[in-house]
Amino acid sequence: MSHEELPPGTLVVDTQRNKPGYVMGHEGPYLQLRPVTGGREWDANPDRVRRADDEERLKAMQERTRALNAASRGGIL
């Protein structure tokens, strides 16, 4: 998948790590992805990344909401 098809903010799945993340940008040949619950970005090979499907988007939204709720109660994000 080309970089142009995945603008920042797109929810994708890094199939090499089997991990969802949001596209934050592009650095050289890699995509910069951030975990759905926040945290440190990682480099992903664009050839090993695909757009998240509906079920994965719903799960990501639920995980993000749980993390934000925990942070608002003084938990760790």
Short mmCIF file of N, CA, C and O in Angstrom, two decimals:
data_model
loop_
_atom_site.label_atom_id
_atom_site.label_comp_id
_atom_site.label_asym_id
_atom_site.label_seq_id
_atom_site.Cartn_x
_atom_site.Cartn_y
_atom_site.Cartn_z
N MET A 1 0.86 -1.17 0.00
CA MET A 1 0.00 0.00 0.00
C MET A 1 0.90 1.23 0.00
O MET A 1 1.87 1.30 0.74
N SER A 2 0.61 2.22 -0.82
CA SER A 2 1.47 3.39 -0.92
C SER A 2 1.20 4.36 0.23
O SER A 2 0.13 4.37 0.82
N HIS A 3 2.20 5.18 0.51
CA HIS A 3 2.07 6.19 1.56
C HIS A 3 0.90 7.13 1.30
O HIS A 3 0.21 7.53 2.22
N GLU A 4 0.69 7.48 0.03
CA GLU A 4 -0.35 8.43 -0.31
C GLU A 4 -1.74 7.92 0.05
O GLU A 4 -2.65 8.69 0.27
N GLU A 5 -1.91 6.61 0.07
CA GLU A 5 -3.22 6.02 0.38
C GLU A 5 -3.51 6.02 1.88
O GLU A 5 -4.61 5.71 2.28
N LEU A 6 -2.52 6.33 2.69
CA LEU A 6 -2.66 6.26 4.15
C LEU A 6 -2.28 7.59 4.78
O LEU A 6 -1.18 7.76 5.32
N PRO A 7 -3.19 8.56 4.77
CA PRO A 7 -2.89 9.85 5.37
C PRO A 7 -2.84 9.75 6.90
O PRO A 7 -3.38 8.80 7.49
N PRO A 8 -2.20 10.72 7.55
CA PRO A 8 -2.17 10.73 9.02
C PRO A 8 -3.58 10.62 9.60
O PRO A 8 -4.53 11.20 9.08
N GLY A 9 -3.68 9.83 10.66
CA GLY A 9 -4.96 9.61 11.32
C GLY A 9 -5.67 8.33 10.89
O GLY A 9 -6.62 7.92 11.53
N THR A 10 -5.19 7.70 9.83
CA THR A 10 -5.80 6.47 9.34
C THR A 10 -5.48 5.33 10.30
O THR A 10 -4.33 5.14 10.69
N LEU A 11 -6.48 4.55 10.67
CA LEU A 11 -6.26 3.37 11.51
C LEU A 11 -5.87 2.21 10.60
O LEU A 11 -6.59 1.88 9.65
N VAL A 12 -4.73 1.61 10.90
CA VAL A 12 -4.20 0.51 10.10
C VAL A 12 -3.80 -0.63 11.03
O VAL A 12 -3.76 -0.48 12.24
N VAL A 13 -3.47 -1.77 10.42
CA VAL A 13 -2.94 -2.91 11.15
C VAL A 13 -1.57 -3.23 10.57
O VAL A 13 -1.44 -3.42 9.36
N ASP A 14 -0.57 -3.25 11.43
CA ASP A 14 0.77 -3.68 11.05
C ASP A 14 0.74 -5.20 11.10
O ASP A 14 0.72 -5.80 12.17
N THR A 15 0.68 -5.84 9.94
CA THR A 15 0.53 -7.30 9.90
C THR A 15 1.78 -8.04 10.34
O THR A 15 1.71 -9.19 10.73
N GLN A 16 2.92 -7.36 10.32
CA GLN A 16 4.15 -7.98 10.80
C GLN A 16 4.11 -8.16 12.31
O GLN A 16 4.59 -9.15 12.85
N ARG A 17 3.50 -7.19 13.00
CA ARG A 17 3.39 -7.25 14.47
C ARG A 17 2.00 -7.66 14.93
O ARG A 17 1.78 -7.80 16.13
N ASN A 18 1.07 -7.74 13.99
CA ASN A 18 -0.34 -8.01 14.30
C ASN A 18 -0.84 -7.00 15.33
O ASN A 18 -1.42 -7.35 16.35
N LYS A 19 -0.58 -5.71 15.02
CA LYS A 19 -0.85 -4.64 15.97
C LYS A 19 -1.50 -3.46 15.25
O LYS A 19 -0.98 -2.99 14.24
N PRO A 20 -2.63 -2.95 15.78
CA PRO A 20 -3.25 -1.78 15.16
C PRO A 20 -2.55 -0.50 15.60
O PRO A 20 -1.95 -0.43 16.67
N GLY A 21 -2.64 0.50 14.74
CA GLY A 21 -2.06 1.80 15.08
C GLY A 21 -2.57 2.87 14.13
O GLY A 21 -3.11 2.57 13.06
N TYR A 22 -2.39 4.11 14.56
CA TYR A 22 -2.78 5.25 13.74
C TYR A 22 -1.56 5.75 12.98
O TYR A 22 -0.48 5.89 13.57
N VAL A 23 -1.74 6.03 11.70
CA VAL A 23 -0.66 6.61 10.91
C VAL A 23 -0.40 8.02 11.43
O VAL A 23 -1.31 8.84 11.52
N MET A 24 0.86 8.29 11.78
CA MET A 24 1.24 9.61 12.27
C MET A 24 2.03 10.36 11.21
O MET A 24 2.08 11.58 11.23
N GLY A 25 2.67 9.64 10.31
CA GLY A 25 3.46 10.28 9.28
C GLY A 25 4.29 9.26 8.54
O GLY A 25 4.10 8.04 8.67
N HIS A 26 5.24 9.78 7.78
CA HIS A 26 6.10 8.95 6.94
C HIS A 26 7.54 9.40 7.18
O HIS A 26 7.83 10.59 7.22
N GLU A 27 8.40 8.45 7.36
CA GLU A 27 9.82 8.73 7.57
C GLU A 27 10.62 7.80 6.67
O GLU A 27 10.65 6.59 6.92
N GLY A 28 11.21 8.36 5.62
CA GLY A 28 11.93 7.52 4.66
C GLY A 28 10.97 6.50 4.07
O GLY A 28 9.86 6.85 3.68
N PRO A 29 11.37 5.24 4.03
CA PRO A 29 10.50 4.22 3.44
C PRO A 29 9.45 3.68 4.40
O PRO A 29 8.67 2.80 4.05
N TYR A 30 9.40 4.19 5.63
CA TYR A 30 8.53 3.62 6.66
C TYR A 30 7.34 4.53 6.99
O TYR A 30 7.39 5.73 6.83
N LEU A 31 6.30 3.89 7.50
CA LEU A 31 5.18 4.61 8.09
C LEU A 31 5.44 4.71 9.58
O LEU A 31 5.97 3.77 10.19
N GLN A 32 5.08 5.81 10.19
CA GLN A 32 5.18 5.98 11.63
C GLN A 32 3.80 5.71 12.20
O GLN A 32 2.84 6.40 11.84
N LEU A 33 3.69 4.69 13.04
CA LEU A 33 2.41 4.31 13.62
C LEU A 33 2.44 4.53 15.12
O LEU A 33 3.46 4.32 15.78
N ARG A 34 1.29 4.92 15.69
CA ARG A 34 1.15 5.11 17.13
C ARG A 34 0.10 4.13 17.63
O ARG A 34 -0.97 3.99 17.03
N PRO A 35 0.34 3.47 18.77
CA PRO A 35 -0.66 2.56 19.33
C PRO A 35 -1.99 3.27 19.57
O PRO A 35 -2.02 4.47 19.84
N VAL A 36 -3.08 2.54 19.50
CA VAL A 36 -4.41 3.14 19.66
C VAL A 36 -4.62 3.71 21.05
O VAL A 36 -5.42 4.62 21.24
N THR A 37 -3.89 3.21 22.04
CA THR A 37 -4.03 3.72 23.40
C THR A 37 -2.99 4.79 23.72
O THR A 37 -2.84 5.20 24.86
N GLY A 38 -2.26 5.24 22.70
CA GLY A 38 -1.21 6.23 22.89
C GLY A 38 0.11 5.56 23.15
O GLY A 38 0.20 4.34 23.25
N GLY A 39 1.14 6.35 23.24
CA GLY A 39 2.45 5.79 23.52
C GLY A 39 3.42 6.03 22.38
O GLY A 39 3.19 6.86 21.50
N ARG A 40 4.49 5.30 22.45
CA ARG A 40 5.60 5.50 21.53
C ARG A 40 5.28 4.97 20.13
O ARG A 40 4.76 3.87 19.97
N GLU A 41 5.63 5.77 19.14
CA GLU A 41 5.44 5.38 17.74
C GLU A 41 6.44 4.29 17.36
O GLU A 41 7.49 4.16 17.98
N TRP A 42 6.10 3.56 16.31
CA TRP A 42 7.03 2.58 15.76
C TRP A 42 7.03 2.70 14.25
O TRP A 42 6.10 3.22 13.65
N ASP A 43 8.11 2.22 13.63
CA ASP A 43 8.24 2.20 12.18
C ASP A 43 7.62 0.93 11.64
O ASP A 43 7.84 -0.15 12.18
N ALA A 44 6.86 1.08 10.57
CA ALA A 44 6.23 -0.09 9.93
C ALA A 44 6.51 -0.04 8.44
O ALA A 44 6.48 1.02 7.81
N ASN A 45 6.76 -1.21 7.89
CA ASN A 45 6.94 -1.35 6.45
C ASN A 45 5.58 -1.19 5.78
O ASN A 45 4.65 -1.94 6.09
N PRO A 46 5.42 -0.24 4.87
CA PRO A 46 4.11 -0.03 4.24
C PRO A 46 3.58 -1.26 3.50
O PRO A 46 2.37 -1.40 3.33
N ASP A 47 4.49 -2.13 3.09
CA ASP A 47 4.05 -3.37 2.42
C ASP A 47 3.43 -4.36 3.39
O ASP A 47 2.80 -5.33 2.97
N ARG A 48 3.61 -4.14 4.68
CA ARG A 48 3.07 -5.04 5.71
C ARG A 48 1.97 -4.36 6.52
O ARG A 48 1.68 -4.75 7.65
N VAL A 49 1.35 -3.31 5.94
CA VAL A 49 0.30 -2.56 6.62
C VAL A 49 -0.95 -2.58 5.76
O VAL A 49 -0.88 -2.50 4.54
N ARG A 50 -2.09 -2.72 6.42
CA ARG A 50 -3.38 -2.65 5.72
C ARG A 50 -4.34 -1.82 6.55
O ARG A 50 -4.18 -1.66 7.76
N ARG A 51 -5.35 -1.28 5.86
CA ARG A 51 -6.39 -0.53 6.58
C ARG A 51 -7.13 -1.47 7.53
O ARG A 51 -7.36 -2.64 7.21
N ALA A 52 -7.52 -0.95 8.68
CA ALA A 52 -8.30 -1.74 9.65
C ALA A 52 -9.71 -1.94 9.11
O ALA A 52 -10.26 -1.06 8.46
N ASP A 53 -10.27 -3.12 9.40
CA ASP A 53 -11.65 -3.37 9.00
C ASP A 53 -12.60 -2.83 10.07
O ASP A 53 -12.16 -2.29 11.09
N ASP A 54 -13.89 -2.94 9.84
CA ASP A 54 -14.88 -2.37 10.76
C ASP A 54 -14.75 -2.92 12.18
O ASP A 54 -14.82 -2.18 13.16
N GLU A 55 -14.56 -4.22 12.30
CA GLU A 55 -14.44 -4.83 13.63
C GLU A 55 -13.19 -4.33 14.35
O GLU A 55 -13.23 -4.03 15.55
N GLU A 56 -12.10 -4.20 13.62
CA GLU A 56 -10.86 -3.70 14.23
C GLU A 56 -10.99 -2.23 14.62
O GLU A 56 -10.46 -1.82 15.66
N ARG A 57 -11.72 -1.44 13.83
CA ARG A 57 -11.94 -0.04 14.19
C ARG A 57 -12.76 0.07 15.46
O ARG A 57 -12.47 0.88 16.35
N LEU A 58 -13.80 -0.75 15.58
CA LEU A 58 -14.64 -0.74 16.79
C LEU A 58 -13.81 -1.13 18.01
O LEU A 58 -13.86 -0.46 19.05
N LYS A 59 -13.02 -2.17 17.90
CA LYS A 59 -12.19 -2.61 19.01
C LYS A 59 -11.18 -1.53 19.40
O LYS A 59 -10.95 -1.28 20.58
N ALA A 60 -10.59 -0.86 18.40
CA ALA A 60 -9.63 0.21 18.67
C ALA A 60 -10.30 1.36 19.41
O ALA A 60 -9.73 1.92 20.35
N MET A 61 -11.51 1.72 19.01
CA MET A 61 -12.24 2.80 19.68
C MET A 61 -12.54 2.42 21.12
O MET A 61 -12.43 3.25 22.03
N GLN A 62 -12.90 1.17 21.36
CA GLN A 62 -13.18 0.72 22.72
C GLN A 62 -11.92 0.75 23.58
O GLN A 62 -11.96 1.21 24.73
N GLU A 63 -10.80 0.29 23.03
CA GLU A 63 -9.54 0.30 23.77
C GLU A 63 -9.11 1.74 24.09
O GLU A 63 -8.67 2.03 25.20
N ARG A 64 -9.25 2.62 23.11
CA ARG A 64 -8.88 4.03 23.30
C ARG A 64 -9.76 4.67 24.37
O ARG A 64 -9.27 5.40 25.24
N THR A 65 -11.06 4.39 24.34
CA THR A 65 -11.98 4.94 25.33
C THR A 65 -11.62 4.44 26.73
O THR A 65 -11.60 5.23 27.68
N ARG A 66 -11.34 3.15 26.87
CA ARG A 66 -10.94 2.60 28.18
C ARG A 66 -9.68 3.29 28.69
O ARG A 66 -9.58 3.64 29.86
N ALA A 67 -8.70 3.49 27.80
CA ALA A 67 -7.45 4.12 28.21
C ALA A 67 -7.68 5.57 28.63
O ALA A 67 -7.12 6.03 29.64
N LEU A 68 -8.48 6.29 27.89
CA LEU A 68 -8.77 7.69 28.24
C LEU A 68 -9.54 7.78 29.55
O LEU A 68 -9.28 8.66 30.38
N ASN A 69 -10.49 6.87 29.77
CA ASN A 69 -11.24 6.86 31.03
C ASN A 69 -10.31 6.56 32.20
O ASN A 69 -10.41 7.18 33.26
N ALA A 70 -9.40 5.61 32.04
CA ALA A 70 -8.46 5.29 33.10
C ALA A 70 -7.57 6.49 33.40
O ALA A 70 -7.31 6.80 34.56
N ALA A 71 -7.13 7.18 32.36
CA ALA A 71 -6.28 8.36 32.55
C ALA A 71 -7.04 9.47 33.28
O ALA A 71 -6.46 10.16 34.14
N SER A 72 -8.31 9.62 32.99
CA SER A 72 -9.08 10.67 33.64
C SER A 72 -9.32 10.37 35.12
O SER A 72 -9.58 11.28 35.90
N ARG A 73 -9.20 9.10 35.50
CA ARG A 73 -9.35 8.71 36.90
C ARG A 73 -8.01 8.65 37.61
O ARG A 73 -7.90 8.14 38.72
N GLY A 74 -6.96 9.11 36.92
CA GLY A 74 -5.64 9.11 37.53
C GLY A 74 -4.83 7.88 37.18
O GLY A 74 -3.73 7.70 37.71
N GLY A 75 -5.35 7.05 36.32
CA GLY A 75 -4.60 5.88 35.88
C GLY A 75 -3.52 6.26 34.88
O GLY A 75 -3.36 7.43 34.54
N ILE A 76 -2.81 5.30 34.43
CA ILE A 76 -1.74 5.53 33.48
C ILE A 76 -2.24 5.24 32.08
O ILE A 76 -2.86 4.22 31.83
N LEU A 77 -1.98 6.18 31.16
CA LEU A 77 -2.40 6.01 29.76
C LEU A 77 -1.43 5.15 29.02
O LEU A 77 -0.28 5.18 29.16
#
